[in-house]
Amino acid sequence: MAVKRYDNRLGIKGWLWAGKYPLERYFYSLQRLTGLGILLFLLLHLVETSYRIYGKGPWEATMAFFDTPLFLSLEYVVFAALIFHGLNGLRLILEEMGYLLGKPGRPVFPYVSSRQRQRPVIWVIGLTIVGLLLITAWDMFLA
Amino acid sequence: MASDIRVRVFRFNPEEKAEPRFDLFSVPYSKGMTILDCLIYIKEHLDSTLAFRSSCRMGICGSCGVMVNGFPHLACHTQVSELGTDRLELRPLANYDVIKDLVVDLTPLFNKHKMVKPYLISPQLTADHVREFAQTPLELERYLQFSYCVKCGLCIAACPTCATDKQFLGPQALAQVFRYNMDSRDVGSKDRIQVIDQPHGLWRCHLAGACSDVCPKGVDPALAIQLLKRSVVGSWLGLTKRNVPRLVEEQEKQAPADAPKAPPLSV
């Protein structure tokens, strides 16, 4: 007789919700979310630019449709996603090749993990992202 | 800390048709009390039907992993005082099937561990001849940290990739691949890379680092996995150095006559 089990797999919530985990875990979720967001934007972008084949009139109508404060704000969100995904992606490429994480050693309590050793990199990346977002916001909305 | 702590415990009984529920218990607090002490108190004084695993009570056996306020901990290894709250919610480890209450089925963990060949592979190791390998302290340092794994499974409960991918090998098994591949006595890295270099293997790790945060033994699986990625890429490019196991007896033959000898094997 099959024994009844309760499936305790967290599923999508498990990778989306970082809960009490540190900053790097939030970067993981954001990296995936921004990746999906950029992919969605790419599909919309292809649809939008495809209107050019219908001639000048439909193309200009499409451009006018997107020329609103709402879509300007969404464009900023896309740009923010690109900045985050790109810069954090560079960090991940380096770290996934074993750089910036330190070397294995004897585990002596209190343990210092590779995640803690690379924390300065997270701060540098984070501050760079914030700086670029501010410059972009100024350029798009204030300049 | 209050004199009593309120403990909400996840309850699931496979013999009942009812859905899982939470039971609330009030446990008298004492200094140095661990989560496991709470569970033992509940079982001895409040509800003898509560099911949980424990054995050594000193963070060695890896039996008593539970989710405490949404974070994986070894119950024996975690004092109530370090959580900074007198309200606890205890759930079974995430990303496993629950057998009863706080007892999860760790079979997938052990199956994946077995899959990656977690033992020394060397032609010099034969069943009829016990032999001793030479290994420098530096060679030992390369893998020692990752050999402290107690297979408690907390890393899998923390891993966001394991949350969505049932077939992902997980941090525990992948860290053990690196541990054995880095061992100077081992020549089985090609066999292990064949197992992990697949869609649900090594490349599904996207470095959340949660496994290293929850590891109660300081194993740092995240570090092992990233270094493993580097070594696998290196092996594709033919850049990694192969292990060359050295037997003590052979090394002694080549040593000067006045060099100190290893003590005889007593097996």
mmCIF file of C-alpha atoms in Angstrom:
data_model
loop_
_atom_site.group_PDB
_atom_site.id
_atom_site.type_symbol
_atom_site.label_atom_id
_atom_site.label_comp_id
_atom_site.label_asym_id
_atom_site.label_seq_id
_atom_site.Cartn_x
_atom_site.Cartn_y
_atom_site.Cartn_z
ATOM 1 C CA MET A 1 0.000 0.000 0.000
ATOM 2 C CA ALA A 2 1.394 3.405 -0.977
ATOM 3 C CA VAL A 3 2.074 5.602 2.018
ATOM 4 C CA LYS A 4 0.498 9.045 1.821
ATOM 5 C CA ARG A 5 3.076 11.841 1.787
ATOM 6 C CA TYR A 6 2.771 15.597 2.039
ATOM 7 C CA ASP A 7 4.639 17.417 -0.732
ATOM 8 C CA ASN A 8 6.560 20.193 0.995
ATOM 9 C CA ARG A 9 8.324 21.541 -2.107
ATOM 10 C CA LEU A 10 8.224 25.347 -2.078
ATOM 11 C CA GLY A 11 7.944 25.740 -5.859
ATOM 12 C CA ILE A 12 7.970 29.201 -7.452
ATOM 13 C CA LYS A 13 7.555 30.855 -4.054
ATOM 14 C CA GLY A 14 10.768 29.125 -3.002
ATOM 15 C CA TRP A 15 12.930 30.969 -5.502
ATOM 16 C CA LEU A 16 10.929 34.186 -5.556
ATOM 17 C CA TRP A 17 10.651 34.819 -1.819
ATOM 18 C CA ALA A 18 14.050 35.234 -0.137
ATOM 19 C CA GLY A 19 12.645 35.686 3.383
ATOM 20 C CA LYS A 20 15.316 35.859 6.084
ATOM 21 C CA TYR A 21 18.202 35.083 3.770
ATOM 22 C CA PRO A 22 20.884 37.717 3.166
ATOM 23 C CA LEU A 23 21.249 40.189 0.309
ATOM 24 C CA GLU A 24 22.800 37.748 -2.174
ATOM 25 C CA ARG A 25 19.660 35.620 -2.082
ATOM 26 C CA TYR A 26 17.605 38.710 -3.037
ATOM 27 C CA PHE A 27 20.046 39.375 -5.873
ATOM 28 C CA TYR A 28 19.400 35.815 -7.088
ATOM 29 C CA SER A 29 15.626 36.410 -7.229
ATOM 30 C CA LEU A 30 16.062 39.821 -8.852
ATOM 31 C CA GLN A 31 18.456 38.384 -11.436
ATOM 32 C CA ARG A 32 15.844 35.837 -12.485
ATOM 33 C CA LEU A 33 12.968 38.331 -12.410
ATOM 34 C CA THR A 34 14.870 40.928 -14.435
ATOM 35 C CA GLY A 35 15.895 38.226 -16.901
ATOM 36 C CA LEU A 36 12.265 37.254 -17.436
ATOM 37 C CA GLY A 37 11.274 40.932 -17.622
ATOM 38 C CA ILE A 38 13.902 41.668 -20.283
ATOM 39 C CA LEU A 39 12.733 38.647 -22.277
ATOM 40 C CA LEU A 40 9.130 39.920 -22.125
ATOM 41 C CA PHE A 41 10.292 43.382 -23.196
ATOM 42 C CA LEU A 42 12.185 41.863 -26.126
ATOM 43 C CA LEU A 43 9.006 40.156 -27.373
ATOM 44 C CA LEU A 44 6.980 43.380 -27.039
ATOM 45 C CA HIS A 45 9.779 45.318 -28.707
ATOM 46 C CA LEU A 46 9.718 42.939 -31.684
ATOM 47 C CA VAL A 47 5.943 43.371 -32.007
ATOM 48 C CA GLU A 48 6.226 47.166 -31.694
ATOM 49 C CA THR A 49 8.990 47.573 -34.293
ATOM 50 C CA SER A 50 7.266 45.130 -36.677
ATOM 51 C CA TYR A 51 4.627 47.849 -37.336
ATOM 52 C CA ARG A 52 7.235 49.565 -39.522
ATOM 53 C CA ILE A 53 6.444 47.103 -42.330
ATOM 54 C CA TYR A 54 2.894 48.502 -42.619
ATOM 55 C CA GLY A 55 4.187 51.896 -43.709
ATOM 56 C CA LYS A 56 4.664 55.371 -42.270
ATOM 57 C CA GLY A 57 1.096 55.915 -40.938
ATOM 58 C CA PRO A 58 0.767 52.815 -38.693
ATOM 59 C CA TRP A 59 4.371 53.263 -37.536
ATOM 60 C CA GLU A 60 3.804 56.853 -36.388
ATOM 61 C CA ALA A 61 0.511 55.864 -34.743
ATOM 62 C CA THR A 62 2.336 53.139 -32.810
ATOM 63 C CA MET A 63 5.051 55.585 -31.758
ATOM 64 C CA ALA A 64 2.396 58.081 -30.613
ATOM 65 C CA PHE A 65 0.686 55.311 -28.608
ATOM 66 C CA PHE A 66 3.900 54.625 -26.706
ATOM 67 C CA ASP A 67 4.806 58.286 -26.243
ATOM 68 C CA THR A 68 3.057 58.693 -22.873
ATOM 69 C CA PRO A 69 4.312 59.167 -19.278
ATOM 70 C CA LEU A 70 3.170 55.614 -18.444
ATOM 71 C CA PHE A 71 5.312 54.030 -21.152
ATOM 72 C CA LEU A 72 8.208 56.351 -20.339
ATOM 73 C CA SER A 73 8.070 55.034 -16.757
ATOM 74 C CA LEU A 74 7.927 51.449 -18.039
ATOM 75 C CA GLU A 75 10.906 52.196 -20.265
ATOM 76 C CA TYR A 76 12.769 53.313 -17.155
ATOM 77 C CA VAL A 77 11.861 50.029 -15.435
ATOM 78 C CA VAL A 78 13.227 48.107 -18.428
ATOM 79 C CA PHE A 79 16.412 50.153 -18.304
ATOM 80 C CA ALA A 80 16.737 49.494 -14.562
ATOM 81 C CA ALA A 81 16.312 45.752 -15.219
ATOM 82 C CA LEU A 82 19.007 45.876 -17.912
ATOM 83 C CA ILE A 83 21.431 47.696 -15.610
ATOM 84 C CA PHE A 84 20.842 45.268 -12.736
ATOM 85 C CA HIS A 85 20.884 42.132 -14.870
ATOM 86 C CA GLY A 86 24.021 43.190 -16.718
ATOM 87 C CA LEU A 87 26.117 44.277 -13.741
ATOM 88 C CA ASN A 88 25.007 41.474 -11.440
ATOM 89 C CA GLY A 89 25.528 39.084 -14.356
ATOM 90 C CA LEU A 90 29.171 40.139 -14.549
ATOM 91 C CA ARG A 91 29.537 39.412 -10.826
ATOM 92 C CA LEU A 92 27.935 36.004 -11.291
ATOM 93 C CA ILE A 93 30.154 35.117 -14.252
ATOM 94 C CA LEU A 94 33.266 35.873 -12.187
ATOM 95 C CA GLU A 95 31.991 34.081 -9.095
ATOM 96 C CA GLU A 96 30.689 31.057 -10.965
ATOM 97 C CA MET A 97 34.184 30.644 -12.327
ATOM 98 C CA GLY A 98 35.442 30.508 -8.750
ATOM 99 C CA TYR A 99 36.834 34.051 -8.462
ATOM 100 C CA LEU A 100 36.115 36.560 -5.626
ATOM 101 C CA LEU A 101 34.963 33.774 -3.281
ATOM 102 C CA GLY A 102 38.194 32.982 -1.476
ATOM 103 C CA LYS A 103 39.796 29.593 -1.010
ATOM 104 C CA PRO A 104 38.707 26.482 0.858
ATOM 105 C CA GLY A 105 40.071 26.231 4.386
ATOM 106 C CA ARG A 106 39.484 24.429 7.639
ATOM 107 C CA PRO A 107 36.014 25.297 8.944
ATOM 108 C CA VAL A 108 36.623 27.002 12.277
ATOM 109 C CA PHE A 109 33.661 28.448 14.180
ATOM 110 C CA PRO A 110 32.363 31.124 13.654
ATOM 111 C CA TYR A 111 32.358 30.028 10.040
ATOM 112 C CA VAL A 112 33.021 32.596 7.335
ATOM 113 C CA SER A 113 31.482 31.484 4.055
ATOM 114 C CA SER A 114 32.353 32.446 0.506
ATOM 115 C CA ARG A 115 29.089 34.373 0.454
ATOM 116 C CA GLN A 116 30.368 36.614 3.250
ATOM 117 C CA ARG A 117 33.811 36.991 1.658
ATOM 118 C CA GLN A 118 32.333 38.371 -1.563
ATOM 119 C CA ARG A 119 30.012 40.823 0.215
ATOM 120 C CA PRO A 120 32.171 43.903 -0.699
ATOM 121 C CA VAL A 121 31.600 43.027 -4.378
ATOM 122 C CA ILE A 122 27.843 43.111 -3.775
ATOM 123 C CA TRP A 123 28.146 46.589 -2.239
ATOM 124 C CA VAL A 124 30.227 47.885 -5.157
ATOM 125 C CA ILE A 125 27.765 46.420 -7.673
ATOM 126 C CA GLY A 126 24.770 47.690 -5.666
ATOM 127 C CA LEU A 127 26.096 51.241 -5.377
ATOM 128 C CA THR A 128 27.031 51.302 -9.076
ATOM 129 C CA ILE A 129 23.488 50.188 -9.963
ATOM 130 C CA VAL A 130 21.942 52.883 -7.735
ATOM 131 C CA GLY A 131 24.255 55.531 -9.259
ATOM 132 C CA LEU A 132 23.373 54.511 -12.821
ATOM 133 C CA LEU A 133 19.659 54.458 -11.978
ATOM 134 C CA LEU A 134 19.847 58.006 -10.605
ATOM 135 C CA ILE A 135 21.731 59.273 -13.672
ATOM 136 C CA THR A 136 19.201 57.543 -15.957
ATOM 137 C CA ALA A 137 16.245 58.981 -14.015
ATOM 138 C CA TRP A 138 17.722 62.477 -14.263
ATOM 139 C CA ASP A 139 18.345 62.035 -17.992
ATOM 140 C CA MET A 140 14.888 60.630 -18.747
ATOM 141 C CA PHE A 141 12.656 62.726 -16.503
ATOM 142 C CA LEU A 142 14.497 65.901 -15.516
ATOM 143 C CA ALA A 143 16.997 66.845 -18.216
ATOM 144 C CA MET B 1 13.262 36.217 27.080
ATOM 145 C CA ALA B 2 9.810 35.354 28.433
ATOM 146 C CA SER B 3 9.376 32.560 30.982
ATOM 147 C CA ASP B 4 7.342 30.584 28.435
ATOM 148 C CA ILE B 5 7.847 30.313 24.703
ATOM 149 C CA ARG B 6 4.998 29.734 22.269
ATOM 150 C CA VAL B 7 5.767 27.032 19.746
ATOM 151 C CA ARG B 8 3.607 26.449 16.664
ATOM 152 C CA VAL B 9 4.340 23.023 15.269
ATOM 153 C CA PHE B 10 3.380 21.681 11.851
ATOM 154 C CA ARG B 11 1.372 18.474 12.162
ATOM 155 C CA PHE B 12 0.697 15.939 9.439
ATOM 156 C CA ASN B 13 -0.475 12.399 9.968
ATOM 157 C CA PRO B 14 -0.543 10.186 6.857
ATOM 158 C CA GLU B 15 -3.082 7.882 8.512
ATOM 159 C CA GLU B 16 -5.618 10.698 8.864
ATOM 160 C CA LYS B 17 -7.500 12.124 5.935
ATOM 161 C CA ALA B 18 -7.213 15.616 7.408
ATOM 162 C CA GLU B 19 -5.026 18.285 5.858
ATOM 163 C CA PRO B 20 -1.865 19.388 7.690
ATOM 164 C CA ARG B 21 -2.466 21.723 10.633
ATOM 165 C CA PHE B 22 -0.510 23.670 13.248
ATOM 166 C CA ASP B 23 -0.645 22.904 16.969
ATOM 167 C CA LEU B 24 0.281 25.536 19.519
ATOM 168 C CA PHE B 25 2.322 24.629 22.608
ATOM 169 C CA SER B 26 3.612 26.638 25.534
ATOM 170 C CA VAL B 27 7.064 25.515 26.647
ATOM 171 C CA PRO B 28 8.843 26.777 29.801
ATOM 172 C CA TYR B 29 12.051 28.522 28.786
ATOM 173 C CA SER B 30 15.370 27.780 30.431
ATOM 174 C CA LYS B 31 18.793 29.241 29.706
ATOM 175 C CA GLY B 32 20.676 27.441 26.935
ATOM 176 C CA MET B 33 17.510 25.738 25.717
ATOM 177 C CA THR B 34 17.713 24.440 22.162
ATOM 178 C CA ILE B 35 14.940 23.854 19.637
ATOM 179 C CA LEU B 36 15.443 20.137 20.195
ATOM 180 C CA ASP B 37 14.921 20.633 23.956
ATOM 181 C CA CYS B 38 11.579 22.289 23.087
ATOM 182 C CA LEU B 39 10.557 19.336 20.935
ATOM 183 C CA ILE B 40 11.601 16.812 23.570
ATOM 184 C CA TYR B 41 9.660 18.775 26.226
ATOM 185 C CA ILE B 42 6.533 18.788 24.027
ATOM 186 C CA LYS B 43 6.820 15.054 23.380
ATOM 187 C CA GLU B 44 7.424 14.183 27.039
ATOM 188 C CA HIS B 45 4.898 16.534 28.667
ATOM 189 C CA LEU B 46 2.352 17.860 26.172
ATOM 190 C CA ASP B 47 1.813 15.585 23.168
ATOM 191 C CA SER B 48 3.458 12.189 22.906
ATOM 192 C CA THR B 49 2.238 11.740 19.321
ATOM 193 C CA LEU B 50 4.575 14.424 17.962
ATOM 194 C CA ALA B 51 7.045 12.904 15.489
ATOM 195 C CA PHE B 52 10.530 14.318 14.897
ATOM 196 C CA ARG B 53 14.010 12.945 14.291
ATOM 197 C CA SER B 54 17.022 13.334 16.524
ATOM 198 C CA SER B 55 19.955 11.254 17.638
ATOM 199 C CA CYS B 56 23.269 12.706 18.774
ATOM 200 C CA ARG B 57 22.089 16.078 20.183
ATOM 201 C CA MET B 58 25.445 17.628 19.283
ATOM 202 C CA GLY B 59 25.293 18.577 15.614
ATOM 203 C CA ILE B 60 27.089 15.515 14.322
ATOM 204 C CA CYS B 61 24.450 13.107 13.022
ATOM 205 C CA GLY B 62 22.423 15.616 10.998
ATOM 206 C CA SER B 63 19.080 14.039 11.947
ATOM 207 C CA CYS B 64 17.174 16.936 13.463
ATOM 208 C CA GLY B 65 16.914 19.445 10.615
ATOM 209 C CA VAL B 66 13.743 21.558 10.818
ATOM 210 C CA MET B 67 12.529 24.919 9.535
ATOM 211 C CA VAL B 68 12.552 27.374 12.429
ATOM 212 C CA ASN B 69 10.636 30.562 11.628
ATOM 213 C CA GLY B 70 11.132 29.889 7.922
ATOM 214 C CA PHE B 71 14.883 29.180 8.083
ATOM 215 C CA PRO B 72 16.502 25.721 8.079
ATOM 216 C CA HIS B 73 18.331 24.842 11.309
ATOM 217 C CA LEU B 74 19.601 21.775 13.105
ATOM 218 C CA ALA B 75 17.307 21.685 16.149
ATOM 219 C CA CYS B 76 20.070 20.513 18.501
ATOM 220 C CA HIS B 77 22.477 23.156 17.221
ATOM 221 C CA THR B 78 20.183 26.165 17.622
ATOM 222 C CA GLN B 79 19.484 27.843 20.942
ATOM 223 C CA VAL B 80 16.158 29.613 21.408
ATOM 224 C CA SER B 81 17.984 32.702 22.712
ATOM 225 C CA GLU B 82 19.885 33.221 19.438
ATOM 226 C CA LEU B 83 16.604 33.575 17.522
ATOM 227 C CA GLY B 84 15.674 36.713 19.459
ATOM 228 C CA THR B 85 12.007 35.799 19.812
ATOM 229 C CA ASP B 86 9.802 33.772 22.134
ATOM 230 C CA ARG B 87 7.488 32.724 19.287
ATOM 231 C CA LEU B 88 8.644 29.809 17.221
ATOM 232 C CA GLU B 89 7.136 28.187 14.182
ATOM 233 C CA LEU B 90 8.534 24.748 13.458
ATOM 234 C CA ARG B 91 7.949 23.160 10.078
ATOM 235 C CA PRO B 92 9.465 20.148 8.359
ATOM 236 C CA LEU B 93 12.419 20.838 6.056
ATOM 237 C CA ALA B 94 11.281 22.434 2.799
ATOM 238 C CA ASN B 95 11.675 20.696 -0.572
ATOM 239 C CA TYR B 96 11.223 17.179 0.827
ATOM 240 C CA ASP B 97 8.163 14.971 1.159
ATOM 241 C CA VAL B 98 6.834 14.853 4.712
ATOM 242 C CA ILE B 99 6.360 11.412 6.241
ATOM 243 C CA LYS B 100 4.842 12.622 9.522
ATOM 244 C CA ASP B 101 4.883 15.930 11.429
ATOM 245 C CA LEU B 102 8.522 17.108 11.294
ATOM 246 C CA VAL B 103 9.922 13.910 9.790
ATOM 247 C CA VAL B 104 10.856 14.230 6.121
ATOM 248 C CA ASP B 105 11.879 11.625 3.588
ATOM 249 C CA LEU B 106 15.597 12.131 2.967
ATOM 250 C CA THR B 107 15.774 9.341 0.374
ATOM 251 C CA PRO B 108 16.273 11.757 -2.585
ATOM 252 C CA LEU B 109 19.234 13.329 -0.762
ATOM 253 C CA PHE B 110 20.908 9.962 -0.231
ATOM 254 C CA ASN B 111 20.104 8.754 -3.763
ATOM 255 C CA LYS B 112 21.696 11.841 -5.300
ATOM 256 C CA HIS B 113 24.654 11.465 -2.943
ATOM 257 C CA LYS B 114 25.141 7.869 -4.158
ATOM 258 C CA MET B 115 24.782 8.926 -7.801
ATOM 259 C CA VAL B 116 27.923 11.087 -7.724
ATOM 260 C CA LYS B 117 30.182 8.215 -6.575
ATOM 261 C CA PRO B 118 31.211 9.637 -3.190
ATOM 262 C CA TYR B 119 34.193 7.371 -2.628
ATOM 263 C CA LEU B 120 37.795 7.146 -3.733
ATOM 264 C CA ILE B 121 38.268 5.741 -7.210
ATOM 265 C CA SER B 122 41.802 4.523 -7.816
ATOM 266 C CA PRO B 123 43.301 1.492 -9.558
ATOM 267 C CA GLN B 124 45.698 1.197 -6.622
ATOM 268 C CA LEU B 125 42.790 0.443 -4.277
ATOM 269 C CA THR B 126 42.042 -3.258 -4.368
ATOM 270 C CA ALA B 127 39.899 -5.380 -2.099
ATOM 271 C CA ASP B 128 42.692 -7.775 -1.211
ATOM 272 C CA HIS B 129 45.426 -5.267 -0.507
ATOM 273 C CA VAL B 130 45.074 -2.391 1.943
ATOM 274 C CA ARG B 131 47.392 0.408 0.935
ATOM 275 C CA GLU B 132 48.253 3.768 2.363
ATOM 276 C CA PHE B 133 48.471 6.873 0.212
ATOM 277 C CA ALA B 134 50.828 9.769 0.773
ATOM 278 C CA GLN B 135 49.174 13.174 0.980
ATOM 279 C CA THR B 136 50.652 16.534 1.882
ATOM 280 C CA PRO B 137 48.851 18.916 4.301
ATOM 281 C CA LEU B 138 48.364 21.268 1.343
ATOM 282 C CA GLU B 139 46.624 18.525 -0.644
ATOM 283 C CA LEU B 140 44.430 17.821 2.376
ATOM 284 C CA GLU B 141 43.408 21.502 2.651
ATOM 285 C CA ARG B 142 42.040 21.419 -0.908
ATOM 286 C CA TYR B 143 39.095 19.208 0.078
ATOM 287 C CA LEU B 144 38.986 18.961 3.878
ATOM 288 C CA GLN B 145 36.337 21.664 4.368
ATOM 289 C CA PHE B 146 33.874 19.810 2.143
ATOM 290 C CA SER B 147 34.384 16.483 3.890
ATOM 291 C CA TYR B 148 32.705 17.839 7.055
ATOM 292 C CA CYS B 149 29.248 17.365 5.492
ATOM 293 C CA VAL B 150 26.881 15.475 7.846
ATOM 294 C CA LYS B 151 24.148 15.012 5.189
ATOM 295 C CA CYS B 152 21.550 16.848 7.237
ATOM 296 C CA GLY B 153 19.905 18.168 4.063
ATOM 297 C CA LEU B 154 19.504 21.776 5.249
ATOM 298 C CA CYS B 155 21.198 23.055 2.083
ATOM 299 C CA ILE B 156 18.520 21.458 -0.085
ATOM 300 C CA ALA B 157 15.791 23.013 2.063
ATOM 301 C CA ALA B 158 17.442 26.415 1.526
ATOM 302 C CA CYS B 159 18.251 26.055 -2.184
ATOM 303 C CA PRO B 160 15.859 28.051 -4.398
ATOM 304 C CA THR B 161 16.697 25.881 -7.394
ATOM 305 C CA CYS B 162 15.724 22.738 -5.469
ATOM 306 C CA ALA B 163 12.400 24.461 -4.722
ATOM 307 C CA THR B 164 11.373 24.247 -8.379
ATOM 308 C CA ASP B 165 13.517 21.446 -9.829
ATOM 309 C CA LYS B 166 12.954 18.054 -8.248
ATOM 310 C CA GLN B 167 15.699 16.430 -10.308
ATOM 311 C CA PHE B 168 18.412 18.982 -9.537
ATOM 312 C CA LEU B 169 21.310 17.181 -7.853
ATOM 313 C CA GLY B 170 21.481 19.854 -5.170
ATOM 314 C CA PRO B 171 24.275 21.463 -3.181
ATOM 315 C CA GLN B 172 25.065 18.460 -1.016
ATOM 316 C CA ALA B 173 25.838 16.036 -3.856
ATOM 317 C CA LEU B 174 27.647 18.639 -5.965
ATOM 318 C CA ALA B 175 29.857 19.681 -3.054
ATOM 319 C CA GLN B 176 30.787 16.028 -2.558
ATOM 320 C CA VAL B 177 31.788 15.768 -6.220
ATOM 321 C CA PHE B 178 34.265 18.579 -5.673
ATOM 322 C CA ARG B 179 35.441 17.019 -2.409
ATOM 323 C CA TYR B 180 36.388 13.729 -4.143
ATOM 324 C CA ASN B 181 37.622 15.292 -7.385
ATOM 325 C CA MET B 182 40.076 17.412 -5.394
ATOM 326 C CA ASP B 183 41.383 14.469 -3.377
ATOM 327 C CA SER B 184 44.923 13.686 -4.554
ATOM 328 C CA ARG B 185 44.272 9.969 -3.973
ATOM 329 C CA ASP B 186 41.377 9.891 -6.445
ATOM 330 C CA VAL B 187 41.314 9.480 -10.244
ATOM 331 C CA GLY B 188 37.520 9.283 -10.734
ATOM 332 C CA SER B 189 36.789 12.874 -11.707
ATOM 333 C CA LYS B 190 35.812 11.990 -15.289
ATOM 334 C CA ASP B 191 33.206 9.496 -14.045
ATOM 335 C CA ARG B 192 31.696 12.094 -11.701
ATOM 336 C CA ILE B 193 31.723 14.885 -14.280
ATOM 337 C CA GLN B 194 29.679 12.593 -16.563
ATOM 338 C CA VAL B 195 27.029 12.395 -13.837
ATOM 339 C CA ILE B 196 26.871 16.131 -13.078
ATOM 340 C CA ASP B 197 27.373 17.660 -16.538
ATOM 341 C CA GLN B 198 23.703 17.353 -17.508
ATOM 342 C CA PRO B 199 20.590 19.602 -17.527
ATOM 343 C CA HIS B 200 19.661 19.007 -13.870
ATOM 344 C CA GLY B 201 23.251 18.928 -12.687
ATOM 345 C CA LEU B 202 26.040 21.391 -12.068
ATOM 346 C CA TRP B 203 24.863 24.213 -14.349
ATOM 347 C CA ARG B 204 21.466 24.538 -12.674
ATOM 348 C CA CYS B 205 23.175 26.209 -9.701
ATOM 349 C CA HIS B 206 22.827 29.968 -10.166
ATOM 350 C CA LEU B 207 24.628 30.957 -6.984
ATOM 351 C CA ALA B 208 22.060 32.127 -4.478
ATOM 352 C CA GLY B 209 24.491 31.219 -1.687
ATOM 353 C CA ALA B 210 21.664 30.090 0.621
ATOM 354 C CA CYS B 211 23.190 26.613 1.048
ATOM 355 C CA SER B 212 26.337 28.093 2.599
ATOM 356 C CA ASP B 213 24.291 30.320 4.903
ATOM 357 C CA VAL B 214 22.401 27.437 6.472
ATOM 358 C CA CYS B 215 25.190 24.827 6.640
ATOM 359 C CA PRO B 216 25.707 24.037 10.337
ATOM 360 C CA LYS B 217 29.201 22.636 9.749
ATOM 361 C CA GLY B 218 30.770 25.438 7.719
ATOM 362 C CA VAL B 219 31.036 23.235 4.634
ATOM 363 C CA ASP B 220 30.254 26.093 2.196
ATOM 364 C CA PRO B 221 28.683 24.077 -0.648
ATOM 365 C CA ALA B 222 28.321 27.249 -2.759
ATOM 366 C CA LEU B 223 32.111 27.639 -2.851
ATOM 367 C CA ALA B 224 32.587 23.965 -3.741
ATOM 368 C CA ILE B 225 30.078 24.192 -6.597
ATOM 369 C CA GLN B 226 31.631 27.313 -8.141
ATOM 370 C CA LEU B 227 35.127 25.841 -7.897
ATOM 371 C CA LEU B 228 33.722 22.675 -9.441
ATOM 372 C CA LYS B 229 32.370 24.705 -12.370
ATOM 373 C CA ARG B 230 35.827 26.154 -12.880
ATOM 374 C CA SER B 231 37.446 22.729 -12.779
ATOM 375 C CA VAL B 232 34.888 21.263 -15.220
ATOM 376 C CA VAL B 233 35.506 24.104 -17.701
ATOM 377 C CA GLY B 234 39.225 23.571 -17.146
ATOM 378 C CA SER B 235 38.886 19.868 -17.918
ATOM 379 C CA TRP B 236 37.015 20.687 -21.166
ATOM 380 C CA LEU B 237 39.927 22.923 -22.147
ATOM 381 C CA GLY B 238 42.497 20.410 -20.964
ATOM 382 C CA LEU B 239 43.851 22.844 -18.372
ATOM 383 C CA THR B 240 43.254 20.951 -15.130
ATOM 384 C CA LYS B 241 46.000 18.939 -13.536
ATOM 385 C CA ARG B 242 45.167 15.291 -13.013
ATOM 386 C CA ASN B 243 45.544 13.742 -9.596
ATOM 387 C CA VAL B 244 48.471 11.361 -9.371
ATOM 388 C CA PRO B 245 47.943 9.149 -6.309
ATOM 389 C CA ARG B 246 51.192 8.277 -4.534
ATOM 390 C CA LEU B 247 51.482 5.203 -2.386
ATOM 391 C CA VAL B 248 53.501 5.523 0.814
ATOM 392 C CA GLU B 249 55.387 2.300 0.051
ATOM 393 C CA GLU B 250 56.468 3.587 -3.357
ATOM 394 C CA GLN B 251 57.391 6.969 -1.945
ATOM 395 C CA GLU B 252 59.555 5.313 0.701
ATOM 396 C CA LYS B 253 61.378 3.287 -1.931
ATOM 397 C CA GLN B 254 62.423 6.515 -3.605
ATOM 398 C CA ALA B 255 63.271 8.292 -0.327
ATOM 399 C CA PRO B 256 66.830 8.518 1.017
ATOM 400 C CA ALA B 257 67.804 5.637 3.315
ATOM 401 C CA ASP B 258 67.949 7.845 6.430
ATOM 402 C CA ALA B 259 64.470 9.385 5.859
ATOM 403 C CA PRO B 260 61.874 8.613 8.578
ATOM 404 C CA LYS B 261 59.548 5.703 7.748
ATOM 405 C CA ALA B 262 55.754 5.685 8.147
ATOM 406 C CA PRO B 263 54.492 3.490 10.996
ATOM 407 C CA PRO B 264 53.293 0.011 9.907
ATOM 408 C CA LEU B 265 49.624 -0.369 8.977
ATOM 409 C CA SER B 266 47.587 -2.113 11.656
ATOM 410 C CA VAL B 267 44.502 -3.335 9.766
#
